PDB file of C-alpha atoms in Angstrom:
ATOM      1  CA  UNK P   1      53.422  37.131 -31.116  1.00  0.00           C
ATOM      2  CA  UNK P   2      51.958  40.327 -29.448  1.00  0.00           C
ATOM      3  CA  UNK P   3      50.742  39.655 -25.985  1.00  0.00           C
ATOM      4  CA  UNK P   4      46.885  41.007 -27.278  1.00  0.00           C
ATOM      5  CA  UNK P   5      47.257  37.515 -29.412  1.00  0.00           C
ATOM      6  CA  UNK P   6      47.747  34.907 -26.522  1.00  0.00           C
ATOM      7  CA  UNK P   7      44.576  33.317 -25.348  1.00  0.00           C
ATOM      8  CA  UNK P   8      45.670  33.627 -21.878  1.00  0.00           C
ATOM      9  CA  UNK P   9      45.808  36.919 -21.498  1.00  0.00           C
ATOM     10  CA  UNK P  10      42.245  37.869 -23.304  1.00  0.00           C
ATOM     11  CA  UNK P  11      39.312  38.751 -21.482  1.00  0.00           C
ATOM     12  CA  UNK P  12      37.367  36.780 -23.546  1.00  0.00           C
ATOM     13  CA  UNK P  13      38.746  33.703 -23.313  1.00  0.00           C
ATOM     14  CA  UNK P  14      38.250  33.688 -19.724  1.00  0.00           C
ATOM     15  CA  UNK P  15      34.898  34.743 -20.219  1.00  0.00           C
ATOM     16  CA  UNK P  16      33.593  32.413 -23.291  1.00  0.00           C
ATOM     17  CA  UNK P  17      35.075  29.583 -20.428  1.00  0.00           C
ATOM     18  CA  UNK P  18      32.651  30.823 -17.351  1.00  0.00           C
ATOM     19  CA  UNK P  19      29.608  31.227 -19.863  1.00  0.00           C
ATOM     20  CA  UNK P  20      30.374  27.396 -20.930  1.00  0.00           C
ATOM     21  CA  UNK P  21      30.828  26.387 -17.384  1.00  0.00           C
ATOM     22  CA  UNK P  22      27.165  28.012 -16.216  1.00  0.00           C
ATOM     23  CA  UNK P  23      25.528  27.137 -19.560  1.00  0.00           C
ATOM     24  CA  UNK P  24      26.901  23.080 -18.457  1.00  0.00           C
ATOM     25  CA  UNK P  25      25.413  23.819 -14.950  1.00  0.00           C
ATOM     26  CA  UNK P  26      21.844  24.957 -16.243  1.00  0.00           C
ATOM     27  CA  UNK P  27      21.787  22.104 -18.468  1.00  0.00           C
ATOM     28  CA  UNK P  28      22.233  19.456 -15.477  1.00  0.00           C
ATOM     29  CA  UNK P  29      19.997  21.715 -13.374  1.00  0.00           C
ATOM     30  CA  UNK P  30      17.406  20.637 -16.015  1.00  0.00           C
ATOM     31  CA  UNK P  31      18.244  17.688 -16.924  1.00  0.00           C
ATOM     32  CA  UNK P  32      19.062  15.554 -13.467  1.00  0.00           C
ATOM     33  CA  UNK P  33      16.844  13.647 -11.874  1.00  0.00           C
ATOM     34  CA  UNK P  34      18.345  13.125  -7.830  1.00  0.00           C
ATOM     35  CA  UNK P  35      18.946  15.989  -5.767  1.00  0.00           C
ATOM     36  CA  UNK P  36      22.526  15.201  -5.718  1.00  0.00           C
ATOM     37  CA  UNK P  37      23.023  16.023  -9.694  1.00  0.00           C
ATOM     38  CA  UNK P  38      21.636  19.138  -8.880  1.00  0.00           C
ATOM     39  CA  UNK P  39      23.879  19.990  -6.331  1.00  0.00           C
ATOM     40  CA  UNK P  40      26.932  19.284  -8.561  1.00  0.00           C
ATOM     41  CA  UNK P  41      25.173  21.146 -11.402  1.00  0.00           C
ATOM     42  CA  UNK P  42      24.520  24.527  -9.074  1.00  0.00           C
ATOM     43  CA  UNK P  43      28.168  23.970  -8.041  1.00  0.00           C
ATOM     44  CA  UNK P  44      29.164  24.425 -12.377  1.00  0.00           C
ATOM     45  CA  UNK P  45      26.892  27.458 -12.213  1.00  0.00           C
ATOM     46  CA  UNK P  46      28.601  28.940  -9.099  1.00  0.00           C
ATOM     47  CA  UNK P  47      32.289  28.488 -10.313  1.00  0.00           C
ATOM     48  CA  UNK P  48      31.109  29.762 -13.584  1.00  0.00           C
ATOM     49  CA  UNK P  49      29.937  33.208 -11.362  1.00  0.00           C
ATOM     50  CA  UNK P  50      33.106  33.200  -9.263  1.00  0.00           C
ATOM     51  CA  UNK P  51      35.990  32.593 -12.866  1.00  0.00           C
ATOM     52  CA  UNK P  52      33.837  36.103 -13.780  1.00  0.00           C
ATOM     53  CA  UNK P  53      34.399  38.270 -10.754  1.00  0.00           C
ATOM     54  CA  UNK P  54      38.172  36.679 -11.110  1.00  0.00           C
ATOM     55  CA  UNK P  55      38.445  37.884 -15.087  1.00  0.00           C
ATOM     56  CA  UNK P  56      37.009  41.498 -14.320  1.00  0.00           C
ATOM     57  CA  UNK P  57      39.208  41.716 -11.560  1.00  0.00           C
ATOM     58  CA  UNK P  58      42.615  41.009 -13.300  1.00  0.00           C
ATOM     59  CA  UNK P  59      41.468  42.586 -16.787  1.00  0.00           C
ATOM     60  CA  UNK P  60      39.393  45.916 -15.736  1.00  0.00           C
ATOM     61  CA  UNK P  61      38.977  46.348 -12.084  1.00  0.00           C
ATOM     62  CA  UNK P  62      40.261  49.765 -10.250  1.00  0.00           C
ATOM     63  CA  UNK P  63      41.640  47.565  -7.421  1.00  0.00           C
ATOM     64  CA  UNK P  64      42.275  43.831  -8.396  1.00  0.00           C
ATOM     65  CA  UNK P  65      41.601  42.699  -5.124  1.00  0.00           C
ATOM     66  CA  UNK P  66      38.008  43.449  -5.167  1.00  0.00           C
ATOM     67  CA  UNK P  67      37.071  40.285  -7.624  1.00  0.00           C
ATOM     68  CA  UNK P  68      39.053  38.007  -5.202  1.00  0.00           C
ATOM     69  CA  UNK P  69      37.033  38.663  -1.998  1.00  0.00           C
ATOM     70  CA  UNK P  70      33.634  38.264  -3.937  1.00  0.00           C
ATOM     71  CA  UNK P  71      34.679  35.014  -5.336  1.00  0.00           C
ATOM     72  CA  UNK P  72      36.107  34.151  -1.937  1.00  0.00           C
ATOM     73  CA  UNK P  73      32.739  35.204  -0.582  1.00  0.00           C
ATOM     74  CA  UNK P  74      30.919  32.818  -3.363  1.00  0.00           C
ATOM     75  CA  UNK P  75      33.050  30.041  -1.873  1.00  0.00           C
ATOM     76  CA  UNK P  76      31.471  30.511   1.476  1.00  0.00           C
ATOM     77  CA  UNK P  77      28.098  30.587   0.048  1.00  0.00           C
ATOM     78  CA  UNK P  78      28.803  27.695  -2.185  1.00  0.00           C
ATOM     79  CA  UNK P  79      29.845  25.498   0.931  1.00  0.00           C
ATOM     80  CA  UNK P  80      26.644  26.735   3.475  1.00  0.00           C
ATOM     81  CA  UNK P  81      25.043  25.737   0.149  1.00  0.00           C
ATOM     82  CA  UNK P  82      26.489  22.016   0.153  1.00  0.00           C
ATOM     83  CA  UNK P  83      26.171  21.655   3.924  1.00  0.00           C
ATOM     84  CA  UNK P  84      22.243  22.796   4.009  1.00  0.00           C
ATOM     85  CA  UNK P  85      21.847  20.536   0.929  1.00  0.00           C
ATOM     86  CA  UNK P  86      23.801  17.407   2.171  1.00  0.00           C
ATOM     87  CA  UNK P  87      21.208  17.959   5.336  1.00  0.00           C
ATOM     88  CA  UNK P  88      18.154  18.179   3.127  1.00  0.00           C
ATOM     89  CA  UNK P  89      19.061  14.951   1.138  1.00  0.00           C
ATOM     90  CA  UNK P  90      19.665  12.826   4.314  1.00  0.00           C
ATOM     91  CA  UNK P  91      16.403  13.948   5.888  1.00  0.00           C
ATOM     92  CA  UNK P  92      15.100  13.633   2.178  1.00  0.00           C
ATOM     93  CA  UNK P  93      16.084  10.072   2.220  1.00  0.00           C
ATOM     94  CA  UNK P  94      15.491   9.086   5.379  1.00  0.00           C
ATOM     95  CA  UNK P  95      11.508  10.303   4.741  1.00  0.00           C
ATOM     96  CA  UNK P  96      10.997   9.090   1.371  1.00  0.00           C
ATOM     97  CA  UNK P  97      14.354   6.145   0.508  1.00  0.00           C
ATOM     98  CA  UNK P  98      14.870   7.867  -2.400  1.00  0.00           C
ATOM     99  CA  UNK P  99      16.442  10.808  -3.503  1.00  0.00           C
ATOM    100  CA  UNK P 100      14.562  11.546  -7.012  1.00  0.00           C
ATOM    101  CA  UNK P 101      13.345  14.510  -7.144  1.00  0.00           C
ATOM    102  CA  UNK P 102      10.277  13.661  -8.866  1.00  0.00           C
ATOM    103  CA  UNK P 103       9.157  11.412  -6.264  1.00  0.00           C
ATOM    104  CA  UNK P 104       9.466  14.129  -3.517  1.00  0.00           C
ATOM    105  CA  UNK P 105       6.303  15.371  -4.299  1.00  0.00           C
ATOM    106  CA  UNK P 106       3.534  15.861  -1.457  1.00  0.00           C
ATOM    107  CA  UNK P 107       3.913  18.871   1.061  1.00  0.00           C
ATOM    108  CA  UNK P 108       2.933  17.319   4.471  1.00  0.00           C
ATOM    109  CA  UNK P 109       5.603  16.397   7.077  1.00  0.00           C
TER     110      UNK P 109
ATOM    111  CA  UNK E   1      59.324  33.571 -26.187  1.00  0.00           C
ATOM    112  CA  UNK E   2      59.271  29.944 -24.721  1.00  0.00           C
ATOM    113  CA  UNK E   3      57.851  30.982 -21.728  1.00  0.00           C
ATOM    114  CA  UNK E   4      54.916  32.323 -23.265  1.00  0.00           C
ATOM    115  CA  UNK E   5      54.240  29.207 -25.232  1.00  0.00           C
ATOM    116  CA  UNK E   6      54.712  27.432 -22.027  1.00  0.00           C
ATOM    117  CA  UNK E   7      52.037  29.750 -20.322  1.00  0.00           C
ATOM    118  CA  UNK E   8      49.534  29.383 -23.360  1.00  0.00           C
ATOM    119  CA  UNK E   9      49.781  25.580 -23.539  1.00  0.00           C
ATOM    120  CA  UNK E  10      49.098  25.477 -19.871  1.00  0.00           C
ATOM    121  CA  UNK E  11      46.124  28.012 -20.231  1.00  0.00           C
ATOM    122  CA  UNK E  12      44.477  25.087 -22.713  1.00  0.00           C
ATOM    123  CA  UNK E  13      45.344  22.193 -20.267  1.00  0.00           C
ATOM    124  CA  UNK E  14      42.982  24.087 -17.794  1.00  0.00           C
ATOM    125  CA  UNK E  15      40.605  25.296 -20.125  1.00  0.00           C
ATOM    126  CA  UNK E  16      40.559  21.233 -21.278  1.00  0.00           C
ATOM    127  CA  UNK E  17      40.309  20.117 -17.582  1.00  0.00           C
ATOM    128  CA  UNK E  18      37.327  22.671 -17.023  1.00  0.00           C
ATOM    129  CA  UNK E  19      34.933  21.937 -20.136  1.00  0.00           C
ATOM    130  CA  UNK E  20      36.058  18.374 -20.163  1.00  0.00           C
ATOM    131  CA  UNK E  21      35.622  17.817 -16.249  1.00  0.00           C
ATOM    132  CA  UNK E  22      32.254  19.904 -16.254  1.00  0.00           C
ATOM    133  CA  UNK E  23      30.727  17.719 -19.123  1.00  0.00           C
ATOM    134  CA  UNK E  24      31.141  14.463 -17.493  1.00  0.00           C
ATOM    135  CA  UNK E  25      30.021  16.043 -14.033  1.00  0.00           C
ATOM    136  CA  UNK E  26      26.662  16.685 -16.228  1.00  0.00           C
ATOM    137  CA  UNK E  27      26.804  14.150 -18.242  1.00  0.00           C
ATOM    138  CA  UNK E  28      27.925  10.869 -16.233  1.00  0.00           C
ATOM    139  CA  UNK E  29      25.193   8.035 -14.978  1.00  0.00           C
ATOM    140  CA  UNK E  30      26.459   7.106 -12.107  1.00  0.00           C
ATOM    141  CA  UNK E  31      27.012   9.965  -9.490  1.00  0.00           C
ATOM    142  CA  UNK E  32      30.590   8.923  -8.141  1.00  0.00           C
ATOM    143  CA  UNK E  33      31.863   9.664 -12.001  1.00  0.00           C
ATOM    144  CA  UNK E  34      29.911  13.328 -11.499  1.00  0.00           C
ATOM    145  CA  UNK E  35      31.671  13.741  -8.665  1.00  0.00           C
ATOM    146  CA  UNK E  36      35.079  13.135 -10.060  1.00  0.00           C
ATOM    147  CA  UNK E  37      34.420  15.068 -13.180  1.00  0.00           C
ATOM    148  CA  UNK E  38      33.388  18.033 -10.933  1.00  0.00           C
ATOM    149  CA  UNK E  39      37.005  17.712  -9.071  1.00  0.00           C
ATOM    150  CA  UNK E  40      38.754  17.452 -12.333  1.00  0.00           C
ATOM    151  CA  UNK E  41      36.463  20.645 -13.435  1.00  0.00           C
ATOM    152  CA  UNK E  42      37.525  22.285  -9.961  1.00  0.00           C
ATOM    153  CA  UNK E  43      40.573  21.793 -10.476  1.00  0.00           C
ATOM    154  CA  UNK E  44      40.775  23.272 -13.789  1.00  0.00           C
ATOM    155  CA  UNK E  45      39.293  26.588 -12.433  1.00  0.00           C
ATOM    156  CA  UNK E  46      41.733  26.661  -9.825  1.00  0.00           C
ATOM    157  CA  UNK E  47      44.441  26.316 -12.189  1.00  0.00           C
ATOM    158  CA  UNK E  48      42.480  29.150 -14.085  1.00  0.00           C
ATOM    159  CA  UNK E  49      42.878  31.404 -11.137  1.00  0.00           C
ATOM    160  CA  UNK E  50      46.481  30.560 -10.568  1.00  0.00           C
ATOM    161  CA  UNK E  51      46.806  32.238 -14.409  1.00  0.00           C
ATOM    162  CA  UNK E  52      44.900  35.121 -13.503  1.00  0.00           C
ATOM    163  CA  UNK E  53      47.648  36.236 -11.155  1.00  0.00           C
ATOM    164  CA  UNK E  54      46.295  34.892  -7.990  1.00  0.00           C
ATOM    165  CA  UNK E  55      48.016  31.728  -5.992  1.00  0.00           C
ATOM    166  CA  UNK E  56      45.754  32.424  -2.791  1.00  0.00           C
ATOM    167  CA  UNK E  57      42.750  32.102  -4.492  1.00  0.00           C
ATOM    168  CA  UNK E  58      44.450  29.189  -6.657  1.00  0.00           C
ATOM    169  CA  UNK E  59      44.670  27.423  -2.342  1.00  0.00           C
ATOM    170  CA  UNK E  60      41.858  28.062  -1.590  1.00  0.00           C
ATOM    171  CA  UNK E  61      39.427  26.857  -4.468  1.00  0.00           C
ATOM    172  CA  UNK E  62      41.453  23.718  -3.673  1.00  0.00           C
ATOM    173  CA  UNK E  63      41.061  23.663  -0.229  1.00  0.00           C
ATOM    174  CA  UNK E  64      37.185  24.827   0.015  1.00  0.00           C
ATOM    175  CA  UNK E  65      35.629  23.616  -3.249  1.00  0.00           C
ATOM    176  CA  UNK E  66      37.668  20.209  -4.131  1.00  0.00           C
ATOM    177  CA  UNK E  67      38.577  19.507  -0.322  1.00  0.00           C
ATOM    178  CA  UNK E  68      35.296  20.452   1.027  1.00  0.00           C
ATOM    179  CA  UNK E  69      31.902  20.692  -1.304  1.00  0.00           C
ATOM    180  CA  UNK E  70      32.925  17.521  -3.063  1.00  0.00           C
ATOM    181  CA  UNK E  71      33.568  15.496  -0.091  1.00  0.00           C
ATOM    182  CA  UNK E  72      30.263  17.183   1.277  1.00  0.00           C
ATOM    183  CA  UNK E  73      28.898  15.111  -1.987  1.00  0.00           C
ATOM    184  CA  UNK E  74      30.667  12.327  -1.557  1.00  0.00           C
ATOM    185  CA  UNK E  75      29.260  11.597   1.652  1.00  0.00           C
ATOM    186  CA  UNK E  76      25.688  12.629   0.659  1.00  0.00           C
ATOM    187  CA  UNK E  77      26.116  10.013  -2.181  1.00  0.00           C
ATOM    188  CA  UNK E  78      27.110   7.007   0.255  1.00  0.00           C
ATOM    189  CA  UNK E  79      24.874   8.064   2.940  1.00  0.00           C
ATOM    190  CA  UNK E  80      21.922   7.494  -0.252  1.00  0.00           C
ATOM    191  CA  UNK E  81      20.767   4.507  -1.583  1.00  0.00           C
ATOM    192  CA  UNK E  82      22.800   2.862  -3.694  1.00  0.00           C
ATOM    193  CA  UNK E  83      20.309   1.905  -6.097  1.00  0.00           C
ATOM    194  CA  UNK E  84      19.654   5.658  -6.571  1.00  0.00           C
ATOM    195  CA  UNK E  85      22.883   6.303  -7.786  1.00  0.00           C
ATOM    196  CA  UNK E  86      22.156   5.735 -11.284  1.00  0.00           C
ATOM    197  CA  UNK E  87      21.014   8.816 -12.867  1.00  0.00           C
ATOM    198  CA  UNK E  88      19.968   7.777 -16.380  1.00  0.00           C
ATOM    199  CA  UNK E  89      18.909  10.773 -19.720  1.00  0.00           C
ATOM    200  CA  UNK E  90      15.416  11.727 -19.361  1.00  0.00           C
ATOM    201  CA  UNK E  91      13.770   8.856 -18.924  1.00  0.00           C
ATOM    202  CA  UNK E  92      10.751  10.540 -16.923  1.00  0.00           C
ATOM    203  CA  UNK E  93      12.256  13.845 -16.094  1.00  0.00           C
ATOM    204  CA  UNK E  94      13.136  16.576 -18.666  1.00  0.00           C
ATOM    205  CA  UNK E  95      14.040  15.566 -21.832  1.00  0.00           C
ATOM    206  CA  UNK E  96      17.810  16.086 -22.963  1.00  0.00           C
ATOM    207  CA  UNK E  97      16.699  18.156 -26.288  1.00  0.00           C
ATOM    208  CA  UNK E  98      14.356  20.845 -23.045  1.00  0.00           C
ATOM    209  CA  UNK E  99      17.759  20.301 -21.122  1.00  0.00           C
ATOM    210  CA  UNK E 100      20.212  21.275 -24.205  1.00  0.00           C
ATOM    211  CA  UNK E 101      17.953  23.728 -25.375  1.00  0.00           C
ATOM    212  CA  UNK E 102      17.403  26.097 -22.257  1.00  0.00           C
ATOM    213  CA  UNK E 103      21.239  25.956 -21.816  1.00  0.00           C
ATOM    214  CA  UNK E 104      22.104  26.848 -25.177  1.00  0.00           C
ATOM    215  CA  UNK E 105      19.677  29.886 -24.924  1.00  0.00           C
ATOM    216  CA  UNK E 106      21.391  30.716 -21.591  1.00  0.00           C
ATOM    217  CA  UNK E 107      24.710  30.467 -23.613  1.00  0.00           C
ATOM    218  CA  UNK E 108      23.629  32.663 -26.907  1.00  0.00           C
ATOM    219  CA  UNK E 109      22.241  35.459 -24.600  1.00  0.00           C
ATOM    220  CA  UNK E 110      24.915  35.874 -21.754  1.00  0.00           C
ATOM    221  CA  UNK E 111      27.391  35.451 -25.195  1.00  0.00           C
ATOM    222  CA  UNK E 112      26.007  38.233 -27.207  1.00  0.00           C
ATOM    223  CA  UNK E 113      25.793  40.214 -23.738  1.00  0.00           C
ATOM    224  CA  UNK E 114      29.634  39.769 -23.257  1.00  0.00           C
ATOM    225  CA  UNK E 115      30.517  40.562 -27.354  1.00  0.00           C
ATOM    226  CA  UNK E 116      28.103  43.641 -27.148  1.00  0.00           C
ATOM    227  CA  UNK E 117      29.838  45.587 -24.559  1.00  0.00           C
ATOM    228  CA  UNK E 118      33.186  47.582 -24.739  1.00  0.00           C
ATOM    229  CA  UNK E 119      35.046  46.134 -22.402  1.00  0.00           C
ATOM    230  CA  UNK E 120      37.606  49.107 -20.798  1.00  0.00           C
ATOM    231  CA  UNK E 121      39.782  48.716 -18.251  1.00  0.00           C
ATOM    232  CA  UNK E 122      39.642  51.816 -14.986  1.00  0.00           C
ATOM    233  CA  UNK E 123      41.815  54.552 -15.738  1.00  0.00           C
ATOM    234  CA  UNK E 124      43.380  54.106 -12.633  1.00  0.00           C
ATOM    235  CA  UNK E 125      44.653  50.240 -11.874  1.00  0.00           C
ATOM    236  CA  UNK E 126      46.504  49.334  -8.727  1.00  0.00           C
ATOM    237  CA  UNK E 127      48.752  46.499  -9.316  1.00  0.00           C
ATOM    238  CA  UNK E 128      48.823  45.625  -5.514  1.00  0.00           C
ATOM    239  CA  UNK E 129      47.501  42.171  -5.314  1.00  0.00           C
ATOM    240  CA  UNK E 130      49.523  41.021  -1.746  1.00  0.00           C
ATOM    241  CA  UNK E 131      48.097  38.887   0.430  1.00  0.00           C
ATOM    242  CA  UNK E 132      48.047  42.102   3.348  1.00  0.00           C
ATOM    243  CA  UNK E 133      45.804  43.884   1.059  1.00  0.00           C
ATOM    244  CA  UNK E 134      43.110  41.102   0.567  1.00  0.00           C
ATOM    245  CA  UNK E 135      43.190  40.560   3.894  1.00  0.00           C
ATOM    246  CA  UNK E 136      43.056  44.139   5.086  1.00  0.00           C
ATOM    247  CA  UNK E 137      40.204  45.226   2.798  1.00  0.00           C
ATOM    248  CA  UNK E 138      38.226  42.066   3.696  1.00  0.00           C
ATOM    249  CA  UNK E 139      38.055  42.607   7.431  1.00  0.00           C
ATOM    250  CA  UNK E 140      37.892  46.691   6.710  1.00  0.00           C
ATOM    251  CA  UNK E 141      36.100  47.646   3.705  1.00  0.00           C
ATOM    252  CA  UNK E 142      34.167  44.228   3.641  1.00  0.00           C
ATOM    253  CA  UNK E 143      34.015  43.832   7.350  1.00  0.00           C
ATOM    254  CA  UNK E 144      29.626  43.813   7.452  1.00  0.00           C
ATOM    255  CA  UNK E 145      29.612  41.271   4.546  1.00  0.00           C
ATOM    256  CA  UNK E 146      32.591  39.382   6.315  1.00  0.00           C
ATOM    257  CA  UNK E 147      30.197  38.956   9.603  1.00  0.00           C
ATOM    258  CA  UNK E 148      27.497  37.888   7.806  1.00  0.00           C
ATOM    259  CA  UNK E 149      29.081  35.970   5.728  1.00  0.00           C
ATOM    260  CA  UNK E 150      30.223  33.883   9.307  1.00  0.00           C
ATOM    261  CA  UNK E 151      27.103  33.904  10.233  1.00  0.00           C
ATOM    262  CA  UNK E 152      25.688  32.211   7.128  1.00  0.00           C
ATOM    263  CA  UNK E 153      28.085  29.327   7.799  1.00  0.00           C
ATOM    264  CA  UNK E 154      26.751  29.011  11.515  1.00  0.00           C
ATOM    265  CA  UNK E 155      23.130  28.913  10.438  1.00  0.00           C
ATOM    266  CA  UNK E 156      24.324  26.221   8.097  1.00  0.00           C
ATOM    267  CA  UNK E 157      26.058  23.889  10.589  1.00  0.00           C
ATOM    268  CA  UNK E 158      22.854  24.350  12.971  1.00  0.00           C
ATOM    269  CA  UNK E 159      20.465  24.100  10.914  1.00  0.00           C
ATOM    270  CA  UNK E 160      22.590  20.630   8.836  1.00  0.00           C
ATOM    271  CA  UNK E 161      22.718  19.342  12.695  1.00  0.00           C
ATOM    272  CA  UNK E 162      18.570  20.109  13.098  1.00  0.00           C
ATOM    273  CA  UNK E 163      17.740  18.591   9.363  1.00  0.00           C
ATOM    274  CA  UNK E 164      19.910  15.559   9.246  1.00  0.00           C
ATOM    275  CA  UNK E 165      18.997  14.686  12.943  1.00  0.00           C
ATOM    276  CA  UNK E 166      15.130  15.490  12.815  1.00  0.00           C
ATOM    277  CA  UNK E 167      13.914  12.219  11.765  1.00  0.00           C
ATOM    278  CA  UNK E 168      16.235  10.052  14.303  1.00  0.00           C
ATOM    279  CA  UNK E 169      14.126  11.619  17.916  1.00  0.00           C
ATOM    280  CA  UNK E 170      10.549  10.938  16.573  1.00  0.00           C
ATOM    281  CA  UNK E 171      11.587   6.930  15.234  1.00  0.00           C
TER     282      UNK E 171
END
């Protein structure tokens, strides 16, 4: 078995995996109804970004380290991301006792 | 020659844990089962970066994403209704078949982007990967995106205090 042959050390397979992951996260973006299955489906979509930056950086980068900072600064995004959306669906709730989307729907505070 | 086989049945345990962990995240009704497929998916990716040659990153997804984001959700599901926890298929918002469709033209496009283009490695790789360098390059050659990367997070925290405390003063 050549090493080209092994799954885990393709490009592609590590690819075809972060295109699956975001394509899962877009369709619970769409699909969900409460904020919260939105925030787990943006969560897919970000891990799909940051298993990307990690492929290119052990497969064709000048300087492997370079994928691992970005996805380390994805991380940092990703948790701001969670904290200003935990936020949002507590004040959310506490304005509306729900947390479908659908019925968040008029603009005045 | 076991070793490898070893290393490639290992490779499909993640890649299992990811797709697997990610569909019920999407897929489950209630929330707490989204939650734990997400951490199983998490996990997975971590496991994925532990393959691509990197154990700190392999920590960290861990310690940020399954340790952190997910108990961030956690929380945000008990602090909600309970009632709301049930998030059943389409009943008034998108249909699955709009939901399955969009994501499947997300998947052809970004796939025949990635099978289009010659992938080819720099002609000039470093194989330094150690911890020192990461850290060196982050705080040197990253050091503006580093800061504002900090202050994102304190924005966040401030402005998570403001939001979720808002409503309790004017009661």
């Amino acid at each position: 078995m050549s090493p080209s042959l092994l799954l885990s050390e393709s490009l592609y397979s590590y690819l075809v995996i972060a295109i699956l992951l975001f394509g899962m996260g877009v369709f619970g973006l769409v699909q969900r109804r409460t904020l919260i299955g939105m925030l787990i489906s943006v969560e897919l979509i970000l891990n799909g970004a940051g298993l990307n930056f990690m492929a290119f950086s052990k497969f064709l980068a000048p300087d492997p380290t370079t994928g691992q900072i970005f996805t380390l600064f994805i991380m940092g995004i990703a948790a701001a991301e969670a904290t200003i959306g935990f936020a949002v669906i507590i004040a959310v709730y506490r304005k509306y006792r729900s947390i479908d989307a659908d019925r968040v729907s008029e603009l005045r505070g | 020659m076991i070793a490898r086989w070893l290393v490639e049945s290992m490779f499909l345990v993640t890649a299992l844990m990811v797709l697997g962990g990610g569909v019920l995240a999407v897929s489950a009704r209630k929330l707490v089962r989204a939650v734990f497929g997400l951490i199983i998916c998490l996990i997975g990716v971590a496991g994925l970066y532990f393959q691509l040659g990197s154990p700190f990153m392999f920590a960290m997804q861990i310690l940020i994403y399954v340790g952190a984001v997910c108990i961030i959700i956690v929380f945000a599901i008990m602090l909600a209704d309970p009632g709301a926890m049930e998030d059943r298929f389409g009943s008034r918002g998108a249909p699955v078949a709009v939901a399955l469709l969009s994501a499947t033209c997300v998947f052809i496009v970004i796939l025949n982007i990635f099978r289009r283009t010659v992938w080819l490695p720099a002609e000039i790789r470093s194989a330094d990967t150690s911890l020192q360098t990461i850290g060196k390059r982050m705080l040197l050659d990253y050091g503006l995106v580093f800061e504002l990367i900090s202050l994102v997070l304190l924005v966040a925290i401030i402005g998570a205090i403001v939001l979720a405390r808002g409503g309790r003063d004017t009661k």
